[in-house]
C-alpha positions as a Markdown table, in Angstrom:
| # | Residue | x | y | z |
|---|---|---|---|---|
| 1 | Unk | 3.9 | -0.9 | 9.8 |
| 2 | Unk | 4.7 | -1.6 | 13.8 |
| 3 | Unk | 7.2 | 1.0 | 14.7 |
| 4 | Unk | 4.0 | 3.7 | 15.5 |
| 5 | Unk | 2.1 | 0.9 | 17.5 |
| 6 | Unk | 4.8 | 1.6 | 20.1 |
| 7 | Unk | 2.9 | 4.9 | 20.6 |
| 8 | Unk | -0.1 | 4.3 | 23.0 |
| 9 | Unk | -3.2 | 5.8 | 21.7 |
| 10 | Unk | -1.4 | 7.0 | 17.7 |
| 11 | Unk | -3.0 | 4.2 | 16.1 |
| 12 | Unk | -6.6 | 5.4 | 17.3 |
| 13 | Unk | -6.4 | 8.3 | 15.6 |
| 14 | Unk | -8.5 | 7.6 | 13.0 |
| 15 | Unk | -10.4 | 10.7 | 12.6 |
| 16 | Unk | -11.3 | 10.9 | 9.2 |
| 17 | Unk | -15.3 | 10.6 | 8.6 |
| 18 | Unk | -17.2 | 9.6 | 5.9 |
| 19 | Unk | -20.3 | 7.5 | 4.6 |
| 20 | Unk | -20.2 | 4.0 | 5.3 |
| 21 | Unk | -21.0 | 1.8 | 2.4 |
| 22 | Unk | -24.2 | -0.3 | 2.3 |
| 23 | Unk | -25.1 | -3.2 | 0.6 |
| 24 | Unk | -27.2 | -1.1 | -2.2 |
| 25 | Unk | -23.7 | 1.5 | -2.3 |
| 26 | Unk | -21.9 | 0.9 | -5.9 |
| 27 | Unk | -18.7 | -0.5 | -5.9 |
| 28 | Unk | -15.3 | 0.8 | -5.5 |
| 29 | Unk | -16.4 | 3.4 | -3.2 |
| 30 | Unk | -15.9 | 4.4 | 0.8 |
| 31 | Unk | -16.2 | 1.1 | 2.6 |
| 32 | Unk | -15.0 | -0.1 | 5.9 |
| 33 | Unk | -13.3 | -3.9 | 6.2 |
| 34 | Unk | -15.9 | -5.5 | 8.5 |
| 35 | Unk | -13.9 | -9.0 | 8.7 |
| 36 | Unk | -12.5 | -8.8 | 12.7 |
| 37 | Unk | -9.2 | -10.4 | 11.4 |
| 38 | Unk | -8.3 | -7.5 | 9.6 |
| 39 | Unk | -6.4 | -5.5 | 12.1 |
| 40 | Unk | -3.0 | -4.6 | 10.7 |
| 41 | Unk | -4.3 | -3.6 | 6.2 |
| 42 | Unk | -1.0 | -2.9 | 5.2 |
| 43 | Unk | -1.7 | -3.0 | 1.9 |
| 44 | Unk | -4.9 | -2.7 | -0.9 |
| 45 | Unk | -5.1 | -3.9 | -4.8 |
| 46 | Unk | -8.2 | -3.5 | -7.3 |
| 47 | Unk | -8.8 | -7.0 | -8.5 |
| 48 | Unk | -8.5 | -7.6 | -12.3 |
| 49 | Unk | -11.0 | -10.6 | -12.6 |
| 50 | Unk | -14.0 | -9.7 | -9.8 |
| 51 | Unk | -15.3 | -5.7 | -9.9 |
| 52 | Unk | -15.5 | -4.0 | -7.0 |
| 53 | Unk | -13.2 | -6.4 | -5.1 |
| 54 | Unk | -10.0 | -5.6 | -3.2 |
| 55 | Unk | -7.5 | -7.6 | -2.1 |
| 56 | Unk | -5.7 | -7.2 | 1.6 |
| 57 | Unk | -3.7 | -8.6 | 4.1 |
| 58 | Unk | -2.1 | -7.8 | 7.5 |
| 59 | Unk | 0.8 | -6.8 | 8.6 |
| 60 | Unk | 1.7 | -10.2 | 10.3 |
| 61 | Unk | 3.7 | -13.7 | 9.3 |
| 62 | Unk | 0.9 | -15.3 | 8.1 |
| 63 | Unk | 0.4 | -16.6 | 4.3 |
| 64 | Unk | -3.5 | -15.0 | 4.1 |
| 65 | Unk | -4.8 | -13.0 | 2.0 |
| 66 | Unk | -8.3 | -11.0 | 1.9 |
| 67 | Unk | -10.8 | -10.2 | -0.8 |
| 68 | Unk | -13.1 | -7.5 | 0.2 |
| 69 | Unk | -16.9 | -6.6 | -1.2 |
| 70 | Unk | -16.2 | -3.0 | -1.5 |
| 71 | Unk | -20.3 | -2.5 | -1.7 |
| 72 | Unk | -20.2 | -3.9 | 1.4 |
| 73 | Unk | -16.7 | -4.4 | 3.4 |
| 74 | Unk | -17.4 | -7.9 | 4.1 |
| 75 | Unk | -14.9 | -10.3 | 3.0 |
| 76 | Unk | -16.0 | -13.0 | 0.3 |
| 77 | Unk | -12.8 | -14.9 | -0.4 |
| 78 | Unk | -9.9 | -16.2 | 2.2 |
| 79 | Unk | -6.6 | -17.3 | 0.3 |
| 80 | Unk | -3.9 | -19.0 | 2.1 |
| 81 | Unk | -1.1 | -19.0 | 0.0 |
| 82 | Unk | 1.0 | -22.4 | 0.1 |
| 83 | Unk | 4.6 | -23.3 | -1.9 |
| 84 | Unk | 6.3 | -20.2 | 0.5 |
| 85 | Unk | 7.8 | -20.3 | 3.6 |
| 86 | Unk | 6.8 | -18.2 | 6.8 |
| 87 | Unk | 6.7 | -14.7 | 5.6 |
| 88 | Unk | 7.9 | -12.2 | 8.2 |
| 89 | Unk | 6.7 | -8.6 | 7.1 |
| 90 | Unk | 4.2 | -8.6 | 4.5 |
| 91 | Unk | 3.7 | -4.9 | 3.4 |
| 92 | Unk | 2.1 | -4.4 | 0.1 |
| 93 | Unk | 0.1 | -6.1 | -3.0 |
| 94 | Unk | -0.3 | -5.4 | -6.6 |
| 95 | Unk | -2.5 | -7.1 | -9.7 |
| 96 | Unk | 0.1 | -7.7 | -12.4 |
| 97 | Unk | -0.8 | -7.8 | -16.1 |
| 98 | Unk | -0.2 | -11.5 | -15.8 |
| 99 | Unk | -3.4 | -11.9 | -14.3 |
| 100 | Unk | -1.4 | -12.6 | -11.0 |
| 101 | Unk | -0.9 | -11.0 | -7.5 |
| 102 | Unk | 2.0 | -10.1 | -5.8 |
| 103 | Unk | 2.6 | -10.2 | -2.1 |
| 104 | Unk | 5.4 | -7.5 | -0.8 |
| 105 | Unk | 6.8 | -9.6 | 2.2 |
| 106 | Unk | 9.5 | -6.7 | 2.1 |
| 107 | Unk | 9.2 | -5.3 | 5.4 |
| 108 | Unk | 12.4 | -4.5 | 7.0 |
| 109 | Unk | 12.0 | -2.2 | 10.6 |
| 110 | Unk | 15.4 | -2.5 | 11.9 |
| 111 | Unk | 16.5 | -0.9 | 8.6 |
| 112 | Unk | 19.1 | -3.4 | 6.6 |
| 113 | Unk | 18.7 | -6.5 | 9.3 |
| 114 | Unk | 17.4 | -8.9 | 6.2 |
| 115 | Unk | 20.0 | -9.9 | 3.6 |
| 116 | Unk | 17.1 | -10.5 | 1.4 |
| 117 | Unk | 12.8 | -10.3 | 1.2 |
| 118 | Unk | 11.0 | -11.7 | -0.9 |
| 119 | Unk | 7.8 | -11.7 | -3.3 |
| 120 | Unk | 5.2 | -14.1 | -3.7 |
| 121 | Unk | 3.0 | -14.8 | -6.8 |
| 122 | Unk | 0.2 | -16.3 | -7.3 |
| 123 | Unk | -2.8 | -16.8 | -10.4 |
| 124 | Unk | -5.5 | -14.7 | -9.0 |
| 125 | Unk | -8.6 | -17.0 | -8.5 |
| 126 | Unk | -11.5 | -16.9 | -10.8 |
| 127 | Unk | -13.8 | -17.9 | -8.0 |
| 128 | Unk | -14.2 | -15.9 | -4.5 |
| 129 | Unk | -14.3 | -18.6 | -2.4 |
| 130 | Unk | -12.2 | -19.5 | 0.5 |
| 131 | Unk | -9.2 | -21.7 | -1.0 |
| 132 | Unk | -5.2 | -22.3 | -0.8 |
| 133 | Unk | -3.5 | -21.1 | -3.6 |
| 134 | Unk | -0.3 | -22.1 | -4.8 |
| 135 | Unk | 2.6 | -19.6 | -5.0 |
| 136 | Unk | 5.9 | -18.6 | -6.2 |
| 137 | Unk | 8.8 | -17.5 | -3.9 |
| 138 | Unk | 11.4 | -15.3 | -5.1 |
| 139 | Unk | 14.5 | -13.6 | -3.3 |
| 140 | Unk | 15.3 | -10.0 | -3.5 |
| 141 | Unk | 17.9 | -7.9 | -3.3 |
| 142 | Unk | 19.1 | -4.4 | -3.1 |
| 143 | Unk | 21.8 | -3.3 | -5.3 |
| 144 | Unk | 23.0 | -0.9 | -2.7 |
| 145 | Unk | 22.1 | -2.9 | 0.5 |
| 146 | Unk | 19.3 | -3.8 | 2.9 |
| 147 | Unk | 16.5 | -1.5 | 3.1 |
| 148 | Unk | 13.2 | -1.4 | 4.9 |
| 149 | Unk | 10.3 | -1.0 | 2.5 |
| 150 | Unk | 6.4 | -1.1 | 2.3 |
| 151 | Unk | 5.7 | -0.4 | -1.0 |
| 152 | Unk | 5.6 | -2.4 | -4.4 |
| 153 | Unk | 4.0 | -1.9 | -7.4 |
| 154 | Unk | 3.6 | -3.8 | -10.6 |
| 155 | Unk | 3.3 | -1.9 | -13.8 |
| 156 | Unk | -0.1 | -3.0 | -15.5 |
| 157 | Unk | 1.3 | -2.7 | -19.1 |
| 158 | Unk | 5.3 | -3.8 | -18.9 |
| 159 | Unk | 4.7 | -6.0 | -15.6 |
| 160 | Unk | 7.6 | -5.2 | -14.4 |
| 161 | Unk | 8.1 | -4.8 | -10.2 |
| 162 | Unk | 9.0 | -1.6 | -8.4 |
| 163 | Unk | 9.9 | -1.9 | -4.7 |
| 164 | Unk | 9.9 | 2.1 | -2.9 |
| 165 | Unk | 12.1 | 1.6 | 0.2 |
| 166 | Unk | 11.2 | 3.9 | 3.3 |
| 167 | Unk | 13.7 | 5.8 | 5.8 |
| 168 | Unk | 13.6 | 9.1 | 7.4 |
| 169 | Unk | 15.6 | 11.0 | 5.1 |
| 170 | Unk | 13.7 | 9.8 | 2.1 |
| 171 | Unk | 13.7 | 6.7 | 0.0 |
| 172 | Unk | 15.0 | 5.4 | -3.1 |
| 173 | Unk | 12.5 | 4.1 | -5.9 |
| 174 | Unk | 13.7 | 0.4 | -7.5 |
| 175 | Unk | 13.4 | -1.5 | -10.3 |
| 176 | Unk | 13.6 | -5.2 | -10.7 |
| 177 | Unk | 14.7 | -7.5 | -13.3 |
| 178 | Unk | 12.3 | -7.4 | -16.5 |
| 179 | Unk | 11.3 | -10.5 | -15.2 |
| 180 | Unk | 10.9 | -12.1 | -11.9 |
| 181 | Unk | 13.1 | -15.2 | -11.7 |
| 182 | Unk | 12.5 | -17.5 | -8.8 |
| 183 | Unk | 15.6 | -19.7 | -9.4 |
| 184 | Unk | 18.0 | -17.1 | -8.7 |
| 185 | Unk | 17.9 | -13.9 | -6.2 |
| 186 | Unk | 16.4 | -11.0 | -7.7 |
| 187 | Unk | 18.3 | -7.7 | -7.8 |
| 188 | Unk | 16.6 | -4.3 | -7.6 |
| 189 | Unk | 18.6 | -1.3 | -8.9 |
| 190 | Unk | 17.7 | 1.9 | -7.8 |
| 191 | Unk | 16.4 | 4.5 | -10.3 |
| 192 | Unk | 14.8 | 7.6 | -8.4 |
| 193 | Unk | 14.7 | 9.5 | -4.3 |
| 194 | Unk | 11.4 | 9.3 | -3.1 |
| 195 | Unk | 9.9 | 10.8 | 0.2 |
| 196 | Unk | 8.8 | 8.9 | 3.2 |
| 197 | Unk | 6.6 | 6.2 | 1.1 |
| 198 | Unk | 4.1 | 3.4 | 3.0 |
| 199 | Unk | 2.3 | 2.5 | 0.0 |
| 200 | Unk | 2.0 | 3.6 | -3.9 |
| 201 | Unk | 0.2 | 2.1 | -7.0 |
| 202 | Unk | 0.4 | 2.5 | -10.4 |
| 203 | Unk | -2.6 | 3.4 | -12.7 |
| 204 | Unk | -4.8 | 1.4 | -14.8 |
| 205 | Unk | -3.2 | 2.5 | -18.1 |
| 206 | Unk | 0.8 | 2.9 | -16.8 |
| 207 | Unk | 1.0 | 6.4 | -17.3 |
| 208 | Unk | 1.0 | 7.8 | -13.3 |
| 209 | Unk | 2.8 | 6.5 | -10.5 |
| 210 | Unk | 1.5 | 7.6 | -6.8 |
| 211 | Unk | 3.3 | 7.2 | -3.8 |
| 212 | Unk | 1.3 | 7.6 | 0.1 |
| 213 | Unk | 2.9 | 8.7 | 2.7 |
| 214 | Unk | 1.9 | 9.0 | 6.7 |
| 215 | Unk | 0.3 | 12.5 | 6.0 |
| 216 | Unk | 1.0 | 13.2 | 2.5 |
| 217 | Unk | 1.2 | 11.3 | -1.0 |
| 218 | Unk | 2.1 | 12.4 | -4.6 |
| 219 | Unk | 0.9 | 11.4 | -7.9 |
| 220 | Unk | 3.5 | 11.2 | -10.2 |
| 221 | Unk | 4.1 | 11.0 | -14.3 |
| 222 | Unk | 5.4 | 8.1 | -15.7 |
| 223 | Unk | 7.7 | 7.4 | -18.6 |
| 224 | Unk | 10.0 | 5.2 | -20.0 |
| 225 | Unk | 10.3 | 3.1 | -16.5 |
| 226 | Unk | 11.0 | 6.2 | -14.7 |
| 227 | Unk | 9.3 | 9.0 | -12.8 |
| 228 | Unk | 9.0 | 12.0 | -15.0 |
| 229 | Unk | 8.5 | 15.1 | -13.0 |
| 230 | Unk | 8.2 | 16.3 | -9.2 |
| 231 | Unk | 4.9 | 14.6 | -8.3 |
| 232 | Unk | 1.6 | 16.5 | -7.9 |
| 233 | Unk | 0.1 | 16.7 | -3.8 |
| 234 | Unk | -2.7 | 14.2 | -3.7 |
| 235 | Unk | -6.1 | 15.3 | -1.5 |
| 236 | Unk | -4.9 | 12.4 | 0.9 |
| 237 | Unk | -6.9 | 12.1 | 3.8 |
| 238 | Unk | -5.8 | 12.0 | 7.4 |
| 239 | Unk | -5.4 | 8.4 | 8.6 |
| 240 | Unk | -4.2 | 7.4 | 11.8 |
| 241 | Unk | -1.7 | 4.5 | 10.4 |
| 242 | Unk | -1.8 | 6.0 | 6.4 |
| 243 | Unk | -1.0 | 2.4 | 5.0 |
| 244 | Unk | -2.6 | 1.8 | 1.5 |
| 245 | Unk | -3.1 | 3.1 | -1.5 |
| 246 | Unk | -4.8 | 1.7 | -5.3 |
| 247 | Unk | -6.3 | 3.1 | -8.1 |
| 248 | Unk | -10.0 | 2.1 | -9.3 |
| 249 | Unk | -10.1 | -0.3 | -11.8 |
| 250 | Unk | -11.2 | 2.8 | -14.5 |
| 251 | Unk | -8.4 | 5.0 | -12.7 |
| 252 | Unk | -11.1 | 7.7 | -12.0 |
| 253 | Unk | -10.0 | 7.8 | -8.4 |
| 254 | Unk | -7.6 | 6.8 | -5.5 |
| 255 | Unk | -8.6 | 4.4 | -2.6 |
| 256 | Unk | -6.8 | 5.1 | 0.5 |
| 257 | Unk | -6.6 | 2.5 | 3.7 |
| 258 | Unk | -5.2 | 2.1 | 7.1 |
| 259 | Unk | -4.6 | -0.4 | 9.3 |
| 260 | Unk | -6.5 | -0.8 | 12.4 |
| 261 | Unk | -10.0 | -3.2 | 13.5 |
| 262 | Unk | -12.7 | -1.8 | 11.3 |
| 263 | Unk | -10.6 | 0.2 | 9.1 |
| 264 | Unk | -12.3 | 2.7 | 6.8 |
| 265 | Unk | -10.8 | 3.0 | 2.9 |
| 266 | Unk | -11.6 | 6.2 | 1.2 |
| 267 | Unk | -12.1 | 7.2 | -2.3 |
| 268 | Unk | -10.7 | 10.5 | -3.8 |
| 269 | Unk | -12.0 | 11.7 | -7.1 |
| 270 | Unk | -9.6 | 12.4 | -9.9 |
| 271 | Unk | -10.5 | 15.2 | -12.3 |
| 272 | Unk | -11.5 | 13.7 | -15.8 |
| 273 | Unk | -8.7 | 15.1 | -17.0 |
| 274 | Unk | -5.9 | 14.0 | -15.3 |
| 275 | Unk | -4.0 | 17.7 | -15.2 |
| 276 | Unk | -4.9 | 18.4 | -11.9 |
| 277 | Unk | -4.6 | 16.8 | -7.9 |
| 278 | Unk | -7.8 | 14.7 | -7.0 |
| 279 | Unk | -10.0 | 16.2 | -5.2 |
| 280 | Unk | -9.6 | 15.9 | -1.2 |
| 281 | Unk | -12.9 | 14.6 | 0.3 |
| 282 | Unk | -14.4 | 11.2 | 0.6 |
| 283 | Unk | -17.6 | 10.0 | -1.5 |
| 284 | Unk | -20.6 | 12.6 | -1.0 |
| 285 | Unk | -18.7 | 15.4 | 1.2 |
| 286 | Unk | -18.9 | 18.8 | -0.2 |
| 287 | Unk | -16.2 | 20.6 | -1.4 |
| 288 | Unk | -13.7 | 22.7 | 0.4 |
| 289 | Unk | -10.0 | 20.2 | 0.6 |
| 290 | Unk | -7.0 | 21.7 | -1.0 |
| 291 | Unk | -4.4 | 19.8 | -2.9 |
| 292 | Unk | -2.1 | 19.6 | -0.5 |
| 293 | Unk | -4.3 | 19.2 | 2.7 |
| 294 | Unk | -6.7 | 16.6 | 4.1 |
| 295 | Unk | -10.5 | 16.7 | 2.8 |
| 296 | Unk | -12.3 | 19.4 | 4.5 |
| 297 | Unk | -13.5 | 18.1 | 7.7 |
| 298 | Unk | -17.1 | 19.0 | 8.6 |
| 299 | Unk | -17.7 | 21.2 | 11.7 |
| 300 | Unk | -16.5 | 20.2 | 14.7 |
| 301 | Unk | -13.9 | 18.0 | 12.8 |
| 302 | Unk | -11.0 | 20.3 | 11.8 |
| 303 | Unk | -9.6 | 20.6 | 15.3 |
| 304 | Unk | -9.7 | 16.7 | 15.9 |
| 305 | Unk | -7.6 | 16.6 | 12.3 |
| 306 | Unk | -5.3 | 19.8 | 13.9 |
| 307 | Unk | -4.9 | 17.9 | 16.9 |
| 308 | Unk | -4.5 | 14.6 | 15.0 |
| 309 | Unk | -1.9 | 16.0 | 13.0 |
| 310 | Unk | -0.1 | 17.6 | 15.6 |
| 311 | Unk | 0.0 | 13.7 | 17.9 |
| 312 | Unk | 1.0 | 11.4 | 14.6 |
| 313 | Unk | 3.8 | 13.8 | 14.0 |
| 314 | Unk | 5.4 | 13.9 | 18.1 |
| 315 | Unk | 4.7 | 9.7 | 17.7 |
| 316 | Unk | 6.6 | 9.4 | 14.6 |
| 317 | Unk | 9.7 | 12.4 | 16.3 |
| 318 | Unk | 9.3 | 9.7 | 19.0 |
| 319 | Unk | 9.8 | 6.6 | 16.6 |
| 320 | Unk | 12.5 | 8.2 | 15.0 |
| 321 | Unk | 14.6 | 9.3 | 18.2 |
| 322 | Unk | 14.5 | 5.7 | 19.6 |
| 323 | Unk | 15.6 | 4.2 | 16.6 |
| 324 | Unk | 18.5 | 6.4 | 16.6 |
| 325 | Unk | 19.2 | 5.8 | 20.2 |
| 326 | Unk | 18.9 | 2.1 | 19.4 |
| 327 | Unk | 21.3 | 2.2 | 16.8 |
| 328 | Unk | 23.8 | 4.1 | 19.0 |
| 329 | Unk | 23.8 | 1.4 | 21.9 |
């Protein structure tokens, strides 16, 4: 996401702490992409066929793609995806139960200046190695017109795509076809209002939807294609550019990225239960975040977060004001 990088200094607000993984940490925990291309992570997927593996890219118009060792950050596979043309605004990736990924080149800033986005799919490799893949282009469209979007997810039972479009009122969640078809265009019908969305995922067994916001996100219930109830305030923590979102492969917990050179990705715990908001604090910090706040920041921390908070939302006021005055000239 570029409009905040028009605010000097908003993207290097990253001041959310926590343990670095190692090479002897366990996978799928805290980890920070070491790989010095990885400036813009716009969007995170648990990989189906390699544990503890993640799959990336940046916010850029280049066909790559990124699978990161989360025991130790560092990237082990490089895919450059060919069949597709240049893409323009790549904003989010999913693991379909195919046994494919899908790239979200769905990106839209000047809200509704694209007639169309697409989605690229590709088989995801059975060896971590770098390689070209071949992919699959298809055109989308909205029923109700352009929109600017950073979020898609593919449901890991149905495999059916959902595109979350972002504006500052609010966004609108969308469905597409049953099936992807990449001879014709592709039109998304909206079935929900969201908030203010950069990311979301769906969990390993299709039953909870959550959506990530700048400072917030939501976990929501999930029936019958649709959202069933309000959403529940996820622990999320504070994140200069708040950019990604996944679920562990076992959907125990949340992984949360941002974009930025040697950004950090943080797990939050999920109770065993599922009744309740995951639990606000990265991998090894005590207790102490509330559902609807960042994880408890340890001393000395919380006014950097009040501060934080306090300069991301005067740089997205800022964003917001010269987009209007943009669209009025």
């Amino acid at each position: 996401m570029r409009s905040l990088l028009v605010v000097p200094g908003a993207a290097a607000l990253v001041l959310f702490a926590g343990p670095v993984a190692g090479a002897a940490e366990p996978a799928d925990r805290d980890f920070v992409i070491e790989d010095p291309r990885i400036t813009e992570s716009s969007g995170l997927a648990a990989s189906r066929a390699h544990p503890g593996v993640y799959w990336t890219h940046n916010d850029q118009d280049a066909p790559l793609i990124y699978g990161i060792d989360s025991r130790t950050g560092k990237t082990v596979a490089t895919l450059t995806m060919a069949g597709v043309g240049t893409p323009r605004d790549m904003e989010a990736i999913s693991v379909g139960p195919d046994g494919a990924i899908y790239v979200g080149d769905i990106g839209d800033n000047l809200d509704g200046s694209w007639d169309h986005v697409w989605i690229y799919r590709f088989p995801e490799p059975r060896e971590l190695r770098d390689q070209t893949v071949r992919a699959t282009q298809f055109d989308v469209k909205y029923a109700d017109g352009a929109r600017n979007a950073e979020a898609l997810m593919v449901h890991p039972k149905t495999g059916r795509v959902y595109i979350a479009s972002k504006n500052e009122d609010g966004g609108g969640l969308y469905a597409g076809p049953e099936r992807l078809d990449p001879s014709r265009t592709n039109v998304f019908r909206r079935i929900g209002d969201v908030p203010w969305v950069t990311d979301g995922a769906f969990s390993p067994d299709g039953e909870r939807l959550v959506l990530r916001g700048y400072l917030t996100a939501r976990e929501y219930a999930w029936k019958d294609g649709r959202l069933a109830d309000d959403g529940t305030p996820v622990g999320a923590p504070f994140q200069g550019q708040a950019e990604s979102v996944t679920y562990t492969p076992d959907g125990s917990a949340l992984l949360f990225g941002s974009e930025g050179r040697n950004s950090r990705v943080v797990r939050v715990e999920r109770p065993s239960g599922g009744g309740a908001a995951p639990s606000a604090r990265p991998t090894g910090a005590a207790p102490g975040g509330t559902p609807e706040s960042p994880a408890a920041a340890a001393p000395g921390e919380q006014g950097n977060f009040t501060v934080g908070v306090i300069v991301l939302g005067l740089a997205t006021l800022v964003v917001v004001g010269l987009k209007r005055l943009f669209k009025k000239g």
